[in-house]
Coordinates of C-alpha atoms and ligand atoms in Angstrom, one line a residue:
X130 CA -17.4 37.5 -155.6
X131 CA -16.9 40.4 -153.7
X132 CA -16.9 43.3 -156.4
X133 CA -13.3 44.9 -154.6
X134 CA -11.3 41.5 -154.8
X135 CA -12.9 41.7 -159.0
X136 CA -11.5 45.6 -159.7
X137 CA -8.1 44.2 -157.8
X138 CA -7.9 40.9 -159.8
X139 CA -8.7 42.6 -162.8
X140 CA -7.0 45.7 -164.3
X141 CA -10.1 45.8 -167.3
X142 CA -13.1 45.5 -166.2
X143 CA -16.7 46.5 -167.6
X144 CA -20.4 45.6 -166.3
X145 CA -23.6 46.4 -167.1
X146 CA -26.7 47.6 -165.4
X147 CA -30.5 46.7 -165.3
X148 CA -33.5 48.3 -163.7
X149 CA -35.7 46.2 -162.5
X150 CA -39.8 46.1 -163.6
X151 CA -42.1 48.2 -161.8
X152 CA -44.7 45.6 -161.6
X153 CA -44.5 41.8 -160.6
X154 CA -46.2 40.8 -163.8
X155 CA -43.3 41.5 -166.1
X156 CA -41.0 39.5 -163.9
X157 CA -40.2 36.8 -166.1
X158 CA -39.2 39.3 -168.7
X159 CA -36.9 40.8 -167.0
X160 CA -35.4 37.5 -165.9
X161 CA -34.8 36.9 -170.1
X162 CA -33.3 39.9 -169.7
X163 CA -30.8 39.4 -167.3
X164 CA -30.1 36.3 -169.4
X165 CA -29.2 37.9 -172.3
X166 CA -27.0 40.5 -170.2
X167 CA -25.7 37.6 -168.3
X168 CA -24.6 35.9 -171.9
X169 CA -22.1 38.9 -172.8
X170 CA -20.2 37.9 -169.5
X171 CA -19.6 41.7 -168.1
X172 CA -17.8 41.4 -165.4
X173 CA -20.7 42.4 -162.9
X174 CA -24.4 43.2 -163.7
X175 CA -25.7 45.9 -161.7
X176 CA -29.6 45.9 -160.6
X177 CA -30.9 49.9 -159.7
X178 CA -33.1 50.5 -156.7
X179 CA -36.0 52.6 -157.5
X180 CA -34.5 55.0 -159.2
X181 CA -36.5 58.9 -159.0
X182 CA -37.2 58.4 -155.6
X183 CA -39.5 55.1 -155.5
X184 CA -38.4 51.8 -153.5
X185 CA -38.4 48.5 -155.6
X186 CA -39.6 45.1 -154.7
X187 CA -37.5 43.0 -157.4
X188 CA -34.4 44.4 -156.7
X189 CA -32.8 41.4 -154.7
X190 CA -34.9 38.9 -157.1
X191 CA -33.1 40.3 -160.3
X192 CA -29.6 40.6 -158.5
X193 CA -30.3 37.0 -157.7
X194 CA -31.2 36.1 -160.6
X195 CA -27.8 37.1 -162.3
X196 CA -25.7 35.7 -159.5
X197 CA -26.9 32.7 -158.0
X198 CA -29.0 31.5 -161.9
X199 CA -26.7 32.8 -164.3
X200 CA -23.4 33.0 -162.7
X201 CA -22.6 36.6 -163.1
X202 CA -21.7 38.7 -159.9
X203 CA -23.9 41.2 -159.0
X204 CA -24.1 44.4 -157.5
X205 CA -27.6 45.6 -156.3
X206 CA -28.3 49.1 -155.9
X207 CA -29.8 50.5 -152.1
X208 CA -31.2 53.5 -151.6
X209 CA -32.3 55.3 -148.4
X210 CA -34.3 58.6 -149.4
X211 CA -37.3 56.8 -150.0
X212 CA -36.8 53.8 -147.3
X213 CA -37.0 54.5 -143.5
X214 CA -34.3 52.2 -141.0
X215 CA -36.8 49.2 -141.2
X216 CA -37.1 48.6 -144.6
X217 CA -33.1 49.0 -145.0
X218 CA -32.8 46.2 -142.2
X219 CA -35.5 44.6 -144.3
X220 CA -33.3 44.5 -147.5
X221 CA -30.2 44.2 -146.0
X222 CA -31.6 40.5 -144.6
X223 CA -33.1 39.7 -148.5
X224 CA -29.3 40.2 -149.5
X225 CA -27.7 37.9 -146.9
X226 CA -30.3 34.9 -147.2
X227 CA -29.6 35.1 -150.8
X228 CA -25.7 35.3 -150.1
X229 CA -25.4 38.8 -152.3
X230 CA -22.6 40.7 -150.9
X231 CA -22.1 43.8 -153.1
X232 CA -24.1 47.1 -152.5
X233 CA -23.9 50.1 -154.4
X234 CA -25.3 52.7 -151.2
X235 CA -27.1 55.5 -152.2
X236 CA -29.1 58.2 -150.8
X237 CA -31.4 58.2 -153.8
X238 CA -33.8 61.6 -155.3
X239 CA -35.6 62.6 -153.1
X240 CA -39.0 62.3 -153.3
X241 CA -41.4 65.1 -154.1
X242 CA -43.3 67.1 -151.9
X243 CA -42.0 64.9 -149.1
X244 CA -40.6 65.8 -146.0
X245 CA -36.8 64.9 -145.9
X246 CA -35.5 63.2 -143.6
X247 CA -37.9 62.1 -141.3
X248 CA -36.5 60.7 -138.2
X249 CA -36.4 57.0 -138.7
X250 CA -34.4 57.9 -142.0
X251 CA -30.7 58.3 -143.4
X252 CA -29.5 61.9 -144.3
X253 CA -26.3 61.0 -146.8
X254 CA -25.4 57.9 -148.4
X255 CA -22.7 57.9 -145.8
X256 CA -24.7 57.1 -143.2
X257 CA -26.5 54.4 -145.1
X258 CA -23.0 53.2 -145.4
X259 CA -22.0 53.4 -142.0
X260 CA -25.0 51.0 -141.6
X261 CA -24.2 48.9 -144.2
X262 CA -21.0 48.2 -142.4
X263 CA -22.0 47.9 -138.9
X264 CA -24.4 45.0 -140.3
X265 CA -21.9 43.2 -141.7
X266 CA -19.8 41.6 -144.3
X267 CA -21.0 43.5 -147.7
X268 CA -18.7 44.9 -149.7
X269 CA -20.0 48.3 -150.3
X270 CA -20.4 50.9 -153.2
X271 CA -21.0 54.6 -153.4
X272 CA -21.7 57.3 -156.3
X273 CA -19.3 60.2 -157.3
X274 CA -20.3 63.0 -159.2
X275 CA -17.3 64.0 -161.8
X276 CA -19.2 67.6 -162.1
X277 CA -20.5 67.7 -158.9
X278 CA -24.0 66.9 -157.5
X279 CA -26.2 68.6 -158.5
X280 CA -27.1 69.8 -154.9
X281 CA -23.5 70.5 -154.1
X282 CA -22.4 74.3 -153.5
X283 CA -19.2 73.5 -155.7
X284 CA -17.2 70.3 -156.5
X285 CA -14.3 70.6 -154.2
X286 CA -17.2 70.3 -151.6
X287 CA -18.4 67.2 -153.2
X288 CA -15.3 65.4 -153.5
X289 CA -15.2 66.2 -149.6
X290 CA -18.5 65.0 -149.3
X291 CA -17.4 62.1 -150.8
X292 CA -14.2 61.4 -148.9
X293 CA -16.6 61.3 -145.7
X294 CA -18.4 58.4 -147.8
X295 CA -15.4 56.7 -148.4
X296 CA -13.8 57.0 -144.4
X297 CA -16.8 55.5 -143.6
X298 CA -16.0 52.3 -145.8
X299 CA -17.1 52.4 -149.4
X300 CA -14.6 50.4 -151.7
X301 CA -15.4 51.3 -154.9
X302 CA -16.9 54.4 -156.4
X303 CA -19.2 54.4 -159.4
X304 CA -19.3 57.5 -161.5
X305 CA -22.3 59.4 -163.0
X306 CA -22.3 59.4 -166.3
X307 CA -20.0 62.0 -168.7
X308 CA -20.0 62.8 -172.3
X309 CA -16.2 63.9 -172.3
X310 CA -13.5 62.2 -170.9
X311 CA -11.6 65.0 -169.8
X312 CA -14.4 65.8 -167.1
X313 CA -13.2 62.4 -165.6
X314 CA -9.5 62.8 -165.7
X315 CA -9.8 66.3 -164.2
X316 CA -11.8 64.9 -161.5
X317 CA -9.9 61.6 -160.8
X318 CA -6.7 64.1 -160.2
X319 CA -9.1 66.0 -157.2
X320 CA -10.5 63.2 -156.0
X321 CA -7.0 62.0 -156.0
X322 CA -5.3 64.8 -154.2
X323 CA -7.9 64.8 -151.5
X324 CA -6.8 61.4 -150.8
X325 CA -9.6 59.3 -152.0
X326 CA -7.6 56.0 -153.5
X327 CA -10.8 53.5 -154.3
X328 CA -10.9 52.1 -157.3
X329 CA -13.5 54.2 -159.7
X330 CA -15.3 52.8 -161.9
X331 CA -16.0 55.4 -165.2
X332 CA -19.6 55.0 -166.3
X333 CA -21.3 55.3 -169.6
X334 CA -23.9 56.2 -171.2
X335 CA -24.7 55.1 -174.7
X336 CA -27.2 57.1 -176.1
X337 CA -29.1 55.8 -178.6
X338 CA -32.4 58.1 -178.8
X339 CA -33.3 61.7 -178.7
X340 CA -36.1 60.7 -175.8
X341 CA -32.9 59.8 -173.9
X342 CA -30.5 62.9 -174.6
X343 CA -33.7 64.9 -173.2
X344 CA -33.9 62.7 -169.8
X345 CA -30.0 63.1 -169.4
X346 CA -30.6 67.1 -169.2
X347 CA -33.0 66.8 -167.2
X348 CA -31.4 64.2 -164.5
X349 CA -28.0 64.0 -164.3
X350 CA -27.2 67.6 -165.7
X351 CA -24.3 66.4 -167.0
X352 CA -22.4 68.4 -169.7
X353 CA -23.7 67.7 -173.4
X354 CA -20.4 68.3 -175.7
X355 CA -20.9 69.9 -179.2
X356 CA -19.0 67.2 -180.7
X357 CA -21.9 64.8 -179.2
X358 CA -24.8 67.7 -179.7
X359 CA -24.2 67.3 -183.4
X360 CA -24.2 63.6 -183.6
X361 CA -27.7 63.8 -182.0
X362 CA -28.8 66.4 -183.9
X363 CA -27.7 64.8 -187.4
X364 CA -28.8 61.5 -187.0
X365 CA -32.2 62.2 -184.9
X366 CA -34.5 61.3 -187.7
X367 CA -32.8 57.8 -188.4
X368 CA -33.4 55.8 -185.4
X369 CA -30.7 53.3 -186.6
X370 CA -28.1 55.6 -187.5
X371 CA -28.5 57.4 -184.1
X372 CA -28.3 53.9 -182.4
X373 CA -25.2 53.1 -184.5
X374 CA -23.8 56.4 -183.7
X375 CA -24.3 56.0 -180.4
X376 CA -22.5 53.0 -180.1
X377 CA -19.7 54.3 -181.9
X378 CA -19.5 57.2 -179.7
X379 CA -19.4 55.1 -176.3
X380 CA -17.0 52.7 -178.0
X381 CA -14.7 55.4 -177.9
X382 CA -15.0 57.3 -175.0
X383 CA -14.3 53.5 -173.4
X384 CA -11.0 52.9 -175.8
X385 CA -9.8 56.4 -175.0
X386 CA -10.2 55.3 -171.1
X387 CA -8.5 52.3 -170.8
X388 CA -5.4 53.6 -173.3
X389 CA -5.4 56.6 -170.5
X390 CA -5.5 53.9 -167.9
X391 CA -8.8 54.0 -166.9
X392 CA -9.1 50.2 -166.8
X393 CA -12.8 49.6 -165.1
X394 CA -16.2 50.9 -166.9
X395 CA -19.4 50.1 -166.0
X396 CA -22.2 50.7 -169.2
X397 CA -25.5 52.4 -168.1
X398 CA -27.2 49.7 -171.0
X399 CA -31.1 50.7 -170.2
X400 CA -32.2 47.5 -170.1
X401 CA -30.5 47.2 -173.8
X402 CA -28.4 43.9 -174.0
X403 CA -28.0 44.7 -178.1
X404 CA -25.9 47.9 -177.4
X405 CA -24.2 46.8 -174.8
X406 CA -23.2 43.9 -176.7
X407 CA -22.4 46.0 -179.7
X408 CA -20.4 48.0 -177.6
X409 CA -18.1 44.6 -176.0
X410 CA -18.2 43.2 -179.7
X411 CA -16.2 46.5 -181.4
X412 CA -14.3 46.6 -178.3
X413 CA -13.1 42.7 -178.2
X414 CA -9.8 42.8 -178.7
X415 CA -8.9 45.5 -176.7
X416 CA -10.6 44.0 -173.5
X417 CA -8.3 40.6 -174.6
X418 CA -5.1 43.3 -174.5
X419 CA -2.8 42.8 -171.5
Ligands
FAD158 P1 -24.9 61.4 -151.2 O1 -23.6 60.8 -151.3 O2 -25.6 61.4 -149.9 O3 -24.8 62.9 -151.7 C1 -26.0 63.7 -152.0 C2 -25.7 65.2 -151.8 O4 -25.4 65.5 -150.4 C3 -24.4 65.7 -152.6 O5 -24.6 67.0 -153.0 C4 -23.3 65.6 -151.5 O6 -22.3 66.6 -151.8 C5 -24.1 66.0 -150.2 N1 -23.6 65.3 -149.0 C6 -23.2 64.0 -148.9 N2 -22.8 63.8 -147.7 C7 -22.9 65.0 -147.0 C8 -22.7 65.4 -145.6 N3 -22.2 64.5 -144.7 N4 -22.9 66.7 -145.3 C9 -23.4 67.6 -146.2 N5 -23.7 67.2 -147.5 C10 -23.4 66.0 -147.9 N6 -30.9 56.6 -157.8 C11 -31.9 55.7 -157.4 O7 -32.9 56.2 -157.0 N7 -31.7 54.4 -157.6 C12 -30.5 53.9 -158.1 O8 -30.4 52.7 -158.3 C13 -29.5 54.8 -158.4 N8 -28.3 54.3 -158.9 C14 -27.2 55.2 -159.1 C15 -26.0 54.8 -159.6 C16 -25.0 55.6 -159.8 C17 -23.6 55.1 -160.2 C18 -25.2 57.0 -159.7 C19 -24.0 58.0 -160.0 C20 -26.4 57.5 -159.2 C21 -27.4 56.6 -159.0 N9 -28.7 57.1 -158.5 C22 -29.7 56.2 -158.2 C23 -28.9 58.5 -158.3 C24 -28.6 59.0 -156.9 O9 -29.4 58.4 -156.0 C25 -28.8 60.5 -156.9 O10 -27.8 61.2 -157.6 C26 -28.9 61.1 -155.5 O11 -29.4 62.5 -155.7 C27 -27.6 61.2 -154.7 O12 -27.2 60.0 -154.2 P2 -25.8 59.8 -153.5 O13 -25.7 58.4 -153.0 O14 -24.7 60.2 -154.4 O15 -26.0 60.8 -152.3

């Protein structure tokens, strides 16, 4: 199912995401993986794309695997910083043969000591887009930044940015993650104003170790709130508190945004069906609330 029609059918909506394994050896585990995501029944199951600049080879396999084995839709992730024009035909061909319509376009990091772009290569995720389209019959994704990329001289000119992503014919927008809902509503009203009327799609983060409240920092750059500093701080010794408390702490950010009318979330789970499932269990009700 195309993953517009979904956010239209649907006013609640939350998925999950997966990264696939760097090597072909731990294939199967990953397929018990998307299993177990595939048994909370999010509403799409997301599959990254090499994420820090790399390409991935499993990719379509693990998208596939959710869709077409396990019934849930999927959305697979395509990046272009680290792929030139042929390898983007390449995957674009994987996706049709497999009958996988939903991208998620991205330009991706860019790699390190690498020259960017080279010819043969996309500059934005717009232009991957633009390709996307003239291919054919995906529906199509894009990233938004609710503080900005972190490349961006300021955020009003990465909302313009990503109004140029959108004219050339992404659907949906998926957010970087955020640690205070306010940075989203605030962000939703520009993004608004400057005309961009996708459905977005808030995404969270539940953190459940220190080792990951250290890679945030470092990757996204988003905003750490005290409110959320402390929770890290006084539970980093207890693994299992932490991982409760992280829970908790996503569980509420999500309540808070669908009682504000922020009806479609997508959970960055890390490969973690446990929290995420944690997470749909204390929210169950609400997602049954029309
Ligand atoms: P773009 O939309 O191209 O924007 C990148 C920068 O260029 C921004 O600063 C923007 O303002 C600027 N820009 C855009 N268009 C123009 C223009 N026309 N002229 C001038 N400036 C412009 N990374 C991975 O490697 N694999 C993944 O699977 C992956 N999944 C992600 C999923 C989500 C939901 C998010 C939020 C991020 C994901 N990332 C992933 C990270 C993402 O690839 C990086 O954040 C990357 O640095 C930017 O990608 P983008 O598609 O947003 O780029």
């Amino acid at each position: 199912m195309r993953i517009s029609e979904l956010l239209k059918e649907k006013e609640v909506t939350v998925s999950c995401e997966l990264f696939p394994p760097k090597k072909g050896s731990e294939l199967k585990k990953a397929h018990d993986l998307v299993r177990e995501m595939a048994k909370l029944r999010p509403a799409f199951i997301s599959v990254t794309y090499g994420a820090t600049g790399g390409i991935s080879e499993h990719t379509v396999n693990l998208a596939n695997e959710a869709q077409n084995v396990n019934g849930v839709p999927a959305l697979a992730h395509l990046t272009c910083a680290s792929s030139d024009r042929g390898k983007i035909q390449e995957v674009l061909r994987e996706l049709k043969e497999h009958n996988l319509e939903n991208i998620l376009a991205l330009r991706g990091d860019i790699p390190e000591h690498v020259d960017f772009p080279l010819p043969n290569q996309y500059h934005h995720a717009s232009e991957l887009i633009e390709e996307i389209k003239a291919y054919g019959d995906f529906c199509i994704g894009g990233a938004c930044y609710p503080e900005g990329h972190p490349e961006a001289e300021s955020i009003e000119a990465d909302i313009d940015n990503l109004k140029r992503k959108v004219e050339a014919g992404c659907e949906f927008l998926t957010t970087q993650m955020f640690f205070d809902n306010n940075i989203l509503y605030r962000f939703l009203y520009k993004a608004l104003k400057k005309g961009i009327d996708v459905p977005v799609i808030a995404g969270i983060m539940p953190v459940t170790n220190v080792k990951q409240m250290k890679q945030i920092g470092a990757l996204s750059g988003s905003l750490l709130p005290q409110r959320f500093r402390m929770m890290v701080e006084r539970f980093a010794e207890d693994s299992a508190a932490l991982k409760q408390a992280g829970i908790a702490y996503a569980t509420e950010q999500i309540f808070d945004l669908i009682a504000n009318g922020v009806g479609h979330v997508h959970i960055y789970t890390m490969n973690k069906p446990d929290v995420a499932g944690a997470i749909l269990g204390n929210l169950s009700e609400i997602l049954r609330c029309k």
